[in-house]
Amino acid sequence: MEKAKSKKASTSKRGGSSNSKSSSSRSKTNSQTNSNGQGNALEDQSPMLTELFLDELKDIYWAEKKLVKALPKMQKAATSEELKQAFADHLEATKGHVTRCEEAFELLEKRPQAKKCEAMEGLTAEADGVIEDTEEGTLTRDVALIMAAQKVEHYEIATYGSLAQLAKTLGNEDLVELMGSTLEEEKEADELLTSIAESGVNVEATSE
Ligand code: FE
Ligand code: FE
Ligand code: ZN
């Protein structure tokens, strides 16, 4: 620990040549900072990238909260029990994603703040649209809902994949873990939707 601390001190003295720092020395520097419990040190070292992370976190925080409101509607609209259950399960997972976002704000010593995500606004409007455009009680509606939901999942996968990578670049392992855990759950949700489509919903809808 003491050794690492002195290394940190010598690294941060080279402030002027920060661009030429190797990535390994950079992450060592930052993880040392984290274990000291000084979240703001992240901000001191990479202010612009930290701000970008924070802005994107506000965006996905808004998006997850929007989804908490949208999923019950999708669950209710679904025809097959399988899809209803998938939406119910993902609603619970999504509430956990909201909590993880809040934990991420806490790690950054910031108050949780949501910033409107235009993408999720549009994606959930599309989900509303397919409910309007398809007949209740049909599997065609389920096919459409699966498509709409997978568009949402892919947006989330892109976001959390990028945030996890950004957290890694910033050298904050706790943030990497938070973003990575949600990333895995979004991937699982996406795969489940694919398997529901493949296991019969799509084929059964052909006879409608
Ligand atoms: Fe999510
Ligand atoms: Fe967004
Ligand atoms: Zn999701």
Coordinates of C-alpha atoms and ligand atoms in Angstrom, one line a residue:
M1 CA 0.0 0.0 0.0
E2 CA 2.7 2.5 1.1
K3 CA 4.7 1.6 -2.0
A4 CA 1.7 2.2 -4.3
K5 CA 1.0 5.5 -2.6
S6 CA 4.4 6.8 -3.3
K7 CA 4.1 5.6 -6.9
K8 CA 0.9 7.6 -7.1
A9 CA 2.5 10.7 -5.9
S10 CA 5.3 10.4 -8.4
T11 CA 2.8 9.7 -11.2
S12 CA 0.6 12.7 -10.5
K13 CA 3.6 14.9 -10.5
R14 CA 4.0 14.2 -14.1
G15 CA 0.9 16.1 -14.8
G16 CA 2.2 17.9 -17.9
S17 CA 2.7 14.7 -19.8
S18 CA -0.5 12.9 -18.9
N19 CA -1.2 11.9 -22.4
S20 CA 1.9 9.8 -22.6
K21 CA 1.1 7.8 -19.5
S22 CA 0.8 4.1 -20.1
S23 CA -2.7 2.8 -19.5
S24 CA -1.4 0.4 -16.8
S25 CA 0.2 3.1 -14.7
R26 CA -2.9 5.2 -15.2
S27 CA -5.3 2.5 -13.8
K28 CA -2.9 1.8 -11.0
T29 CA -3.0 5.4 -10.1
N30 CA -6.8 5.7 -10.1
S31 CA -7.5 2.4 -8.2
Q32 CA -5.2 3.6 -5.5
T33 CA -7.3 6.8 -5.4
N34 CA -10.5 4.8 -5.1
S35 CA -9.3 2.7 -2.2
N36 CA -8.6 5.9 -0.4
G37 CA -12.3 6.6 -0.7
Q38 CA -11.7 9.9 -2.5
G39 CA -14.3 9.8 -5.3
N40 CA -13.6 13.3 -6.4
A41 CA -10.0 12.5 -7.2
L42 CA -11.4 10.9 -10.3
E43 CA -12.8 14.2 -11.3
D44 CA -9.5 15.9 -10.5
Q45 CA -7.5 13.6 -12.7
S46 CA -9.9 13.3 -15.8
P47 CA -12.4 16.0 -15.4
M48 CA -13.8 15.9 -18.9
L49 CA -14.1 12.2 -19.2
T50 CA -15.6 12.0 -15.7
E51 CA -18.2 14.6 -16.7
L52 CA -19.0 12.6 -19.8
F53 CA -19.5 9.5 -17.7
L54 CA -21.8 11.4 -15.4
D55 CA -23.8 12.9 -18.2
E56 CA -24.3 9.4 -19.8
L57 CA -25.2 8.1 -16.3
K58 CA -27.9 10.7 -16.0
D59 CA -29.3 9.7 -19.4
I60 CA -29.5 6.0 -18.7
Y61 CA -30.9 6.7 -15.2
W62 CA -33.8 8.6 -16.9
A63 CA -34.1 5.7 -19.4
E64 CA -34.3 3.0 -16.7
K65 CA -36.9 5.0 -14.8
K66 CA -38.9 5.4 -18.0
L67 CA -38.7 1.7 -18.5
V68 CA -40.0 1.0 -15.1
K69 CA -43.2 2.8 -16.2
A70 CA -43.3 1.2 -19.7
L71 CA -42.8 -2.4 -18.9
P72 CA -46.1 -3.0 -17.0
K73 CA -47.9 -1.7 -20.0
M74 CA -46.0 -4.1 -22.3
Q75 CA -46.6 -7.0 -19.9
K76 CA -50.4 -6.3 -19.9
A77 CA -50.4 -6.0 -23.7
A78 CA -48.6 -9.3 -24.3
T79 CA -50.6 -12.3 -25.4
S80 CA -48.5 -15.3 -24.4
E81 CA -47.8 -16.1 -20.7
E82 CA -44.2 -16.6 -21.6
L83 CA -43.7 -13.0 -22.8
K84 CA -45.8 -11.6 -20.0
Q85 CA -43.5 -13.4 -17.6
A86 CA -40.4 -12.1 -19.4
F87 CA -41.6 -8.6 -19.0
A88 CA -42.6 -9.1 -15.4
D89 CA -39.1 -10.4 -14.7
H90 CA -37.4 -7.7 -16.6
L91 CA -39.4 -5.1 -14.7
E92 CA -37.8 -6.4 -11.4
A93 CA -34.4 -6.4 -13.0
T94 CA -34.9 -2.9 -14.3
K95 CA -35.8 -1.6 -10.8
G96 CA -32.4 -3.1 -9.8
H97 CA -30.8 -1.1 -12.7
V98 CA -32.2 2.1 -11.3
T99 CA -30.7 1.2 -7.9
R100 CA -27.3 0.5 -9.5
C101 CA -27.4 3.9 -11.2
E102 CA -28.0 5.5 -7.9
E103 CA -25.1 3.5 -6.4
A104 CA -22.9 4.8 -9.3
F105 CA -23.9 8.4 -8.5
E106 CA -23.0 7.7 -4.9
L107 CA -19.6 6.4 -5.9
L108 CA -19.0 9.6 -7.8
E109 CA -20.3 11.6 -4.8
K110 CA -23.1 13.1 -6.8
R111 CA -26.7 13.4 -6.2
P112 CA -28.7 11.1 -8.5
Q113 CA -30.0 13.2 -11.3
A114 CA -32.0 12.1 -14.4
K115 CA -31.7 13.8 -17.8
K116 CA -34.2 13.0 -20.5
C117 CA -33.0 10.3 -22.8
E118 CA -34.5 11.1 -26.2
A119 CA -33.7 7.6 -27.4
M120 CA -35.7 5.8 -24.7
E121 CA -38.5 8.3 -25.1
G122 CA -38.6 7.3 -28.8
L123 CA -38.2 3.5 -28.2
T124 CA -41.0 3.4 -25.6
A125 CA -43.2 5.5 -28.0
E126 CA -42.5 2.8 -30.6
A127 CA -43.6 0.1 -28.1
D128 CA -46.8 2.1 -27.5
G129 CA -47.2 2.3 -31.3
V130 CA -47.0 -1.5 -31.9
I131 CA -49.6 -2.0 -29.2
E132 CA -51.9 0.4 -31.0
D133 CA -51.2 -1.2 -34.4
T134 CA -51.7 -4.8 -33.4
E135 CA -54.8 -6.7 -32.3
E136 CA -55.2 -7.7 -28.7
G137 CA -54.8 -11.4 -28.0
T138 CA -52.7 -12.1 -31.1
L139 CA -49.3 -13.6 -31.3
T140 CA -48.5 -11.0 -34.0
R141 CA -48.7 -8.5 -31.2
D142 CA -46.1 -10.6 -29.3
V143 CA -43.8 -10.6 -32.3
A144 CA -44.1 -6.9 -32.5
L145 CA -43.6 -6.4 -28.7
I146 CA -40.5 -8.6 -28.8
M147 CA -39.0 -6.5 -31.6
A148 CA -39.8 -3.3 -29.6
A149 CA -38.3 -4.7 -26.4
Q150 CA -35.2 -5.9 -28.2
K151 CA -34.6 -2.4 -29.6
V152 CA -34.7 -1.2 -26.0
E153 CA -32.3 -3.9 -24.8
H154 CA -29.8 -3.2 -27.6
Y155 CA -29.8 0.5 -26.7
E156 CA -29.1 -0.4 -23.0
I157 CA -26.5 -2.9 -24.0
A158 CA -24.7 -0.2 -26.1
T159 CA -24.9 2.2 -23.2
Y160 CA -23.7 -0.1 -20.4
G161 CA -21.0 -1.6 -22.6
S162 CA -19.7 1.9 -23.2
L163 CA -20.1 3.0 -19.6
A164 CA -18.3 -0.1 -18.3
Q165 CA -15.4 0.5 -20.7
L166 CA -15.3 4.2 -19.7
A167 CA -15.2 3.3 -16.0
K168 CA -12.3 0.9 -16.8
T169 CA -10.5 3.7 -18.6
L170 CA -11.1 5.9 -15.6
G171 CA -9.7 3.2 -13.4
N172 CA -12.7 2.9 -11.1
E173 CA -13.2 -0.8 -10.5
D174 CA -16.4 -0.4 -8.4
L175 CA -18.0 1.5 -11.3
V176 CA -16.8 -1.2 -13.8
E177 CA -18.5 -3.8 -11.7
L178 CA -21.8 -1.9 -11.4
M179 CA -22.1 -1.1 -15.1
G180 CA -20.9 -4.6 -16.0
S181 CA -23.5 -6.3 -13.8
T182 CA -26.3 -4.4 -15.5
L183 CA -24.8 -5.0 -18.9
E184 CA -25.0 -8.8 -18.3
E185 CA -28.6 -8.6 -17.2
E186 CA -29.5 -6.6 -20.3
K187 CA -27.8 -9.3 -22.5
E188 CA -29.7 -12.0 -20.7
A189 CA -33.0 -10.2 -21.3
D190 CA -32.2 -9.8 -25.0
E191 CA -31.3 -13.5 -25.3
L192 CA -34.5 -14.5 -23.5
L193 CA -36.5 -12.5 -25.9
T194 CA -34.8 -14.1 -28.9
S195 CA -35.5 -17.6 -27.5
I196 CA -39.2 -16.7 -26.9
A197 CA -39.4 -15.6 -30.6
E198 CA -37.6 -18.7 -31.8
S199 CA -39.5 -21.1 -29.6
G200 CA -42.8 -20.7 -31.2
V201 CA -44.3 -17.2 -31.0
N202 CA -43.0 -16.2 -34.5
V203 CA -44.1 -19.5 -36.1
E204 CA -47.5 -19.6 -34.4
A205 CA -48.1 -16.0 -35.5
T206 CA -47.9 -17.1 -39.2
S207 CA -51.3 -18.8 -39.0
E208 CA -53.1 -15.6 -37.8
Ligands
FE1 FE -32.0 -1.9 -17.8
FE2 FE -29.9 8.0 -24.1
ZN3 ZN -33.3 -3.8 -20.1

